[in-house]
Amino acid sequence: AQTIHQWPVAEIKAVGSPLSLGCTIKGKSSPNLYWYWQATGGTLQQLFYSITVGQVESVVQLNLSASRPKDDQFILSTEKLLLSHSGFYLCAWSLRDWAYEQYFGPGTRLTVL
Amino acid sequence: QQNVQQSPESLIVPEGARTSLNCTFSDSASQYFWWYRQHSGKAPKALMSIFSNGEKEEGRFTIHLNKASLHFSLHIRDSQPSDSALYLCANNNAGAKLTFGGGTRLTVRP
C-alpha cells in the first residue's frame, strides 16, 4: 500500500525567515508529485508538479520553489517568508496519467507571524 | 485560463435531505471531472469522477456532467451528519494542472 508522509505537521515562523517543507511517498515508483496551498477553509491552489526526478514545473508564482531530489521525495521551500504564505500545504501524488485521481498527504499547517 | 465556480458557498440541510452541489467550468476541452471531499483539518479525498457526459451513481452519491452547458453537479441522497465537509469540484484536460472550485461547505444537522 502507498503511504504519503509530510513534515513538519505544523510550523510557526517569522516573516522573512526561511522555510522547508517535505513530502515522501512510499510504495509507488515514479509517481507524479504535486504541491498545493489552501487558505483556511478555501480552495486548493496547485503550486508545482513534477513527473520525474530533478524536473519541477511551476504552476503559480508565490515566491516559493520546489525540488524533487529523489523519486519519492518532494521539497517546498523559500528563503524569505511573507505573511501571505500562511495556510495549509498539501503534497499529493498520482499515477502517471492525468486521468487518475490525486492522493493527498496529511498536510502542513503554516502560520507566518 | 480555466475557471471553476461552485455554488452555493455553504449549505445547511437536515439529516435525510437530498443535497445538490453545483459546479460550472469555462474550458469545454476539459476531459476529467472530479469531486473531492475534505473533512475539517484533514486532507481532501476523491469522492467520484466522471469522464464523459451523463450520470454516475455510487451508493448515496450521484454525479452528473453536461459538457455542452459547462455544468457538473453532485447529488447526495439521504444526507448524513458524517457528510458534513468541504466539497471541492475539479477538472483537468491532458495536462497536470487540476483546477479546483472554491468549495461548498456542507453541514448536515441531525
mmCIF file of C-alpha atoms in Angstrom:
data_model
loop_
_atom_site.group_PDB
_atom_site.id
_atom_site.type_symbol
_atom_site.label_atom_id
_atom_site.label_comp_id
_atom_site.label_asym_id
_atom_site.label_seq_id
_atom_site.Cartn_x
_atom_site.Cartn_y
_atom_site.Cartn_z
ATOM 1 C CA ALA A 1 0.000 0.000 0.000
ATOM 2 C CA GLN A 2 1.132 3.518 -0.784
ATOM 3 C CA THR A 3 1.748 5.967 2.053
ATOM 4 C CA ILE A 4 2.415 9.675 1.889
ATOM 5 C CA HIS A 5 4.120 11.487 4.724
ATOM 6 C CA GLN A 6 4.564 15.229 5.176
ATOM 7 C CA TRP A 7 6.775 17.075 7.602
ATOM 8 C CA PRO A 8 6.545 19.036 9.753
ATOM 9 C CA VAL A 9 2.926 18.712 10.852
ATOM 10 C CA ALA A 10 2.800 22.393 11.744
ATOM 11 C CA GLU A 11 5.144 25.377 11.762
ATOM 12 C CA ILE A 12 5.048 28.869 13.230
ATOM 13 C CA LYS A 13 7.597 31.096 11.520
ATOM 14 C CA ALA A 14 8.539 34.759 11.427
ATOM 15 C CA VAL A 15 8.164 36.955 8.362
ATOM 16 C CA GLY A 16 11.441 36.964 6.440
ATOM 17 C CA SER A 17 12.629 33.607 7.773
ATOM 18 C CA PRO A 18 13.385 30.614 5.517
ATOM 19 C CA LEU A 19 11.109 27.592 5.129
ATOM 20 C CA SER A 20 11.471 23.999 4.028
ATOM 21 C CA LEU A 21 8.564 21.542 3.865
ATOM 22 C CA GLY A 22 8.971 17.926 2.905
ATOM 23 C CA CYS A 23 6.940 15.088 1.439
ATOM 24 C CA THR A 24 7.779 11.422 0.871
ATOM 25 C CA ILE A 25 5.787 8.738 -0.908
ATOM 26 C CA LYS A 26 6.402 5.091 -0.172
ATOM 27 C CA GLY A 27 5.148 2.114 -2.113
ATOM 28 C CA LYS A 28 4.838 3.737 -5.537
ATOM 29 C CA SER A 29 7.550 4.033 -8.164
ATOM 30 C CA SER A 30 7.861 7.166 -10.322
ATOM 31 C CA PRO A 31 4.650 8.892 -9.321
ATOM 32 C CA ASN A 32 3.591 12.355 -10.427
ATOM 33 C CA LEU A 33 4.010 14.679 -7.425
ATOM 34 C CA TYR A 34 2.215 17.931 -6.624
ATOM 35 C CA TRP A 35 2.298 20.765 -4.092
ATOM 36 C CA TYR A 36 -0.903 22.611 -3.204
ATOM 37 C CA TRP A 37 -1.669 25.594 -0.985
ATOM 38 C CA GLN A 38 -5.014 26.101 0.755
ATOM 39 C CA ALA A 39 -6.098 29.215 2.608
ATOM 40 C CA THR A 40 -8.203 28.477 5.694
ATOM 41 C CA GLY A 41 -11.467 26.914 4.503
ATOM 42 C CA GLY A 42 -10.667 27.838 0.916
ATOM 43 C CA THR A 43 -9.937 26.288 -2.407
ATOM 44 C CA LEU A 44 -6.838 24.314 -3.358
ATOM 45 C CA GLN A 45 -4.272 26.119 -5.483
ATOM 46 C CA GLN A 46 -1.797 23.927 -7.305
ATOM 47 C CA LEU A 47 1.720 25.347 -6.906
ATOM 48 C CA PHE A 48 4.096 22.857 -8.541
ATOM 49 C CA TYR A 49 4.108 19.468 -10.178
ATOM 50 C CA SER A 50 6.817 17.000 -11.055
ATOM 51 C CA ILE A 51 6.735 13.977 -13.303
ATOM 52 C CA THR A 52 10.308 12.844 -12.753
ATOM 53 C CA VAL A 53 13.367 13.304 -10.538
ATOM 54 C CA GLY A 54 15.052 16.671 -10.954
ATOM 55 C CA GLN A 55 12.211 18.157 -13.008
ATOM 56 C CA VAL A 56 9.667 20.544 -11.477
ATOM 57 C CA GLU A 57 7.111 22.741 -13.224
ATOM 58 C CA SER A 58 5.769 25.892 -11.599
ATOM 59 C CA VAL A 59 2.026 26.480 -11.889
ATOM 60 C CA VAL A 60 1.712 29.730 -9.965
ATOM 61 C CA GLN A 61 4.270 32.171 -8.634
ATOM 62 C CA LEU A 62 4.065 32.684 -4.880
ATOM 63 C CA ASN A 63 7.756 33.341 -4.093
ATOM 64 C CA LEU A 64 8.191 29.633 -3.414
ATOM 65 C CA SER A 65 10.343 26.991 -5.041
ATOM 66 C CA ALA A 66 10.189 23.220 -5.221
ATOM 67 C CA SER A 67 12.626 20.422 -5.887
ATOM 68 C CA ARG A 68 12.487 16.680 -6.380
ATOM 69 C CA PRO A 69 15.864 15.319 -5.257
ATOM 70 C CA LYS A 70 14.718 11.682 -5.180
ATOM 71 C CA ASP A 71 11.958 9.705 -6.888
ATOM 72 C CA ASP A 72 9.968 9.541 -3.651
ATOM 73 C CA GLN A 73 10.718 12.992 -2.227
ATOM 74 C CA PHE A 74 9.327 16.462 -2.944
ATOM 75 C CA ILE A 75 10.538 19.607 -1.160
ATOM 76 C CA LEU A 76 8.884 23.050 -0.972
ATOM 77 C CA SER A 77 10.978 25.979 0.182
ATOM 78 C CA THR A 78 11.549 29.702 0.289
ATOM 79 C CA GLU A 79 14.355 31.873 1.589
ATOM 80 C CA LYS A 80 12.042 34.610 2.848
ATOM 81 C CA LEU A 81 8.535 34.034 4.166
ATOM 82 C CA LEU A 82 5.696 36.509 3.674
ATOM 83 C CA LEU A 83 2.537 36.849 5.762
ATOM 84 C CA SER A 84 0.573 35.657 2.710
ATOM 85 C CA HIS A 85 2.346 32.292 2.861
ATOM 86 C CA SER A 86 0.251 31.249 5.856
ATOM 87 C CA GLY A 87 -2.070 28.352 5.142
ATOM 88 C CA PHE A 88 -2.289 24.616 4.671
ATOM 89 C CA TYR A 89 0.287 22.992 2.374
ATOM 90 C CA LEU A 90 -0.621 19.686 0.841
ATOM 91 C CA CYS A 91 1.501 17.265 -1.103
ATOM 92 C CA ALA A 92 -0.193 14.826 -3.461
ATOM 93 C CA TRP A 93 0.731 12.007 -5.807
ATOM 94 C CA SER A 94 -0.916 10.331 -8.764
ATOM 95 C CA LEU A 95 -0.158 7.678 -11.308
ATOM 96 C CA ARG A 96 1.495 8.889 -14.489
ATOM 97 C CA ASP A 97 -1.700 9.596 -16.302
ATOM 98 C CA TRP A 98 -3.799 12.707 -15.962
ATOM 99 C CA ALA A 99 -6.988 10.634 -15.703
ATOM 100 C CA TYR A 100 -6.035 9.192 -12.318
ATOM 101 C CA GLU A 101 -7.041 10.703 -9.006
ATOM 102 C CA GLN A 102 -4.601 12.584 -6.840
ATOM 103 C CA TYR A 103 -3.943 11.247 -3.339
ATOM 104 C CA PHE A 104 -3.219 13.884 -0.743
ATOM 105 C CA GLY A 105 -0.922 13.787 2.244
ATOM 106 C CA PRO A 106 -1.993 14.934 5.730
ATOM 107 C CA GLY A 107 -0.678 18.459 5.132
ATOM 108 C CA THR A 108 1.446 21.006 6.984
ATOM 109 C CA ARG A 109 -0.220 23.938 8.736
ATOM 110 C CA LEU A 110 1.984 27.041 8.359
ATOM 111 C CA THR A 111 1.470 30.217 10.355
ATOM 112 C CA VAL A 112 3.628 33.215 9.478
ATOM 113 C CA LEU A 113 3.733 35.975 12.081
ATOM 114 C CA GLN B 1 -7.286 30.082 -18.292
ATOM 115 C CA GLN B 2 -9.542 27.509 -16.712
ATOM 116 C CA ASN B 3 -12.104 28.893 -14.288
ATOM 117 C CA VAL B 4 -14.220 26.730 -11.992
ATOM 118 C CA GLN B 5 -17.106 28.179 -9.971
ATOM 119 C CA GLN B 6 -19.047 26.388 -7.259
ATOM 120 C CA SER B 7 -22.429 27.135 -5.740
ATOM 121 C CA PRO B 8 -23.648 27.538 -3.126
ATOM 122 C CA GLU B 9 -20.692 28.565 -0.948
ATOM 123 C CA SER B 10 -22.321 26.968 2.066
ATOM 124 C CA LEU B 11 -25.347 24.820 2.697
ATOM 125 C CA ILE B 12 -27.136 23.583 5.814
ATOM 126 C CA VAL B 13 -29.567 20.698 5.400
ATOM 127 C CA PRO B 14 -31.423 18.376 7.801
ATOM 128 C CA GLU B 15 -30.465 14.732 8.099
ATOM 129 C CA GLY B 16 -32.202 12.672 5.422
ATOM 130 C CA ALA B 17 -32.435 15.516 2.903
ATOM 131 C CA ARG B 18 -31.376 15.358 -0.737
ATOM 132 C CA THR B 19 -28.484 17.754 -1.314
ATOM 133 C CA SER B 20 -27.322 19.227 -4.615
ATOM 134 C CA LEU B 21 -23.972 20.905 -5.192
ATOM 135 C CA ASN B 22 -23.147 22.692 -8.427
ATOM 136 C CA CYS B 23 -20.050 23.453 -10.430
ATOM 137 C CA THR B 24 -19.541 25.376 -13.678
ATOM 138 C CA PHE B 25 -16.360 25.378 -15.701
ATOM 139 C CA SER B 26 -15.047 27.508 -18.547
ATOM 140 C CA ASP B 27 -12.929 25.144 -20.638
ATOM 141 C CA SER B 28 -15.085 22.997 -22.899
ATOM 142 C CA ALA B 29 -11.973 20.916 -23.703
ATOM 143 C CA SER B 30 -11.792 19.616 -20.136
ATOM 144 C CA GLN B 31 -11.812 15.847 -20.071
ATOM 145 C CA TYR B 32 -11.679 14.726 -16.456
ATOM 146 C CA PHE B 33 -14.079 15.826 -13.735
ATOM 147 C CA TRP B 34 -13.762 15.148 -10.038
ATOM 148 C CA TRP B 35 -15.474 15.733 -6.735
ATOM 149 C CA TYR B 36 -13.233 15.792 -3.685
ATOM 150 C CA ARG B 37 -14.391 15.835 -0.087
ATOM 151 C CA GLN B 38 -12.409 17.358 2.769
ATOM 152 C CA HIS B 39 -13.386 16.918 6.394
ATOM 153 C CA SER B 40 -12.259 19.676 8.724
ATOM 154 C CA GLY B 41 -8.483 19.651 9.280
ATOM 155 C CA LYS B 42 -8.000 16.619 7.048
ATOM 156 C CA ALA B 43 -6.627 16.009 3.558
ATOM 157 C CA PRO B 44 -9.008 16.113 0.582
ATOM 158 C CA LYS B 45 -10.016 12.736 -0.776
ATOM 159 C CA ALA B 46 -11.505 11.952 -4.164
ATOM 160 C CA LEU B 47 -15.177 11.061 -3.898
ATOM 161 C CA MET B 48 -16.141 10.353 -7.509
ATOM 162 C CA SER B 49 -15.064 11.108 -11.047
ATOM 163 C CA ILE B 50 -16.656 11.168 -14.487
ATOM 164 C CA PHE B 51 -15.043 11.461 -17.888
ATOM 165 C CA SER B 52 -17.972 11.651 -20.311
ATOM 166 C CA ASN B 53 -21.383 13.289 -20.468
ATOM 167 C CA GLY B 54 -24.035 11.629 -18.383
ATOM 168 C CA GLU B 55 -24.614 10.388 -14.891
ATOM 169 C CA LYS B 56 -22.789 8.096 -12.481
ATOM 170 C CA GLU B 57 -24.117 6.702 -9.197
ATOM 171 C CA GLU B 58 -22.232 5.206 -6.273
ATOM 172 C CA GLY B 59 -24.326 4.454 -3.223
ATOM 173 C CA ARG B 60 -25.982 7.653 -1.995
ATOM 174 C CA PHE B 61 -23.895 9.836 -4.327
ATOM 175 C CA THR B 62 -24.681 10.729 -7.951
ATOM 176 C CA ILE B 63 -22.661 12.970 -10.233
ATOM 177 C CA HIS B 64 -23.882 14.487 -13.453
ATOM 178 C CA LEU B 65 -21.849 16.050 -16.263
ATOM 179 C CA ASN B 66 -23.126 18.201 -19.127
ATOM 180 C CA LYS B 67 -20.223 19.492 -21.181
ATOM 181 C CA ALA B 68 -22.469 21.475 -23.539
ATOM 182 C CA SER B 69 -23.746 23.606 -20.667
ATOM 183 C CA LEU B 70 -20.360 23.502 -18.867
ATOM 184 C CA HIS B 71 -22.089 22.145 -15.784
ATOM 185 C CA PHE B 72 -21.127 19.446 -13.323
ATOM 186 C CA SER B 73 -23.057 18.501 -10.188
ATOM 187 C CA LEU B 74 -23.052 16.243 -7.139
ATOM 188 C CA HIS B 75 -26.242 14.955 -5.506
ATOM 189 C CA ILE B 76 -26.377 13.294 -2.117
ATOM 190 C CA ARG B 77 -29.408 11.205 -1.237
ATOM 191 C CA ASP B 78 -30.381 10.734 2.432
ATOM 192 C CA SER B 79 -27.721 13.138 3.711
ATOM 193 C CA GLN B 80 -25.981 12.108 6.938
ATOM 194 C CA PRO B 81 -24.149 14.185 9.573
ATOM 195 C CA SER B 82 -20.954 12.384 8.515
ATOM 196 C CA ASP B 83 -21.375 14.002 5.067
ATOM 197 C CA SER B 84 -20.625 17.392 6.652
ATOM 198 C CA ALA B 85 -17.446 18.600 4.937
ATOM 199 C CA LEU B 86 -15.993 20.931 2.316
ATOM 200 C CA TYR B 87 -16.825 19.656 -1.179
ATOM 201 C CA LEU B 88 -14.493 20.656 -3.997
ATOM 202 C CA CYS B 89 -15.102 20.099 -7.679
ATOM 203 C CA ALA B 90 -12.128 19.944 -10.019
ATOM 204 C CA ASN B 91 -11.328 19.312 -13.627
ATOM 205 C CA ASN B 92 -8.393 18.974 -15.975
ATOM 206 C CA ASN B 93 -7.547 18.036 -19.501
ATOM 207 C CA ALA B 94 -4.477 16.181 -20.721
ATOM 208 C CA GLY B 95 -2.178 18.200 -18.530
ATOM 209 C CA ALA B 96 -1.077 18.214 -14.940
ATOM 210 C CA LYS B 97 -2.989 21.230 -13.705
ATOM 211 C CA LEU B 98 -6.048 20.194 -11.776
ATOM 212 C CA THR B 99 -8.209 23.290 -11.263
ATOM 213 C CA PHE B 100 -10.388 23.341 -8.162
ATOM 214 C CA GLY B 101 -13.515 25.357 -7.494
ATOM 215 C CA GLY B 102 -13.891 27.497 -4.386
ATOM 216 C CA GLY B 103 -15.728 24.781 -2.495
ATOM 217 C CA THR B 104 -19.132 24.284 -0.885
ATOM 218 C CA ARG B 105 -19.218 23.828 2.869
ATOM 219 C CA LEU B 106 -21.990 21.356 3.689
ATOM 220 C CA THR B 107 -23.444 20.964 7.166
ATOM 221 C CA VAL B 108 -25.970 18.194 7.811
ATOM 222 C CA ARG B 109 -27.916 18.747 11.023
ATOM 223 C CA PRO B 110 -29.037 15.640 12.983
#
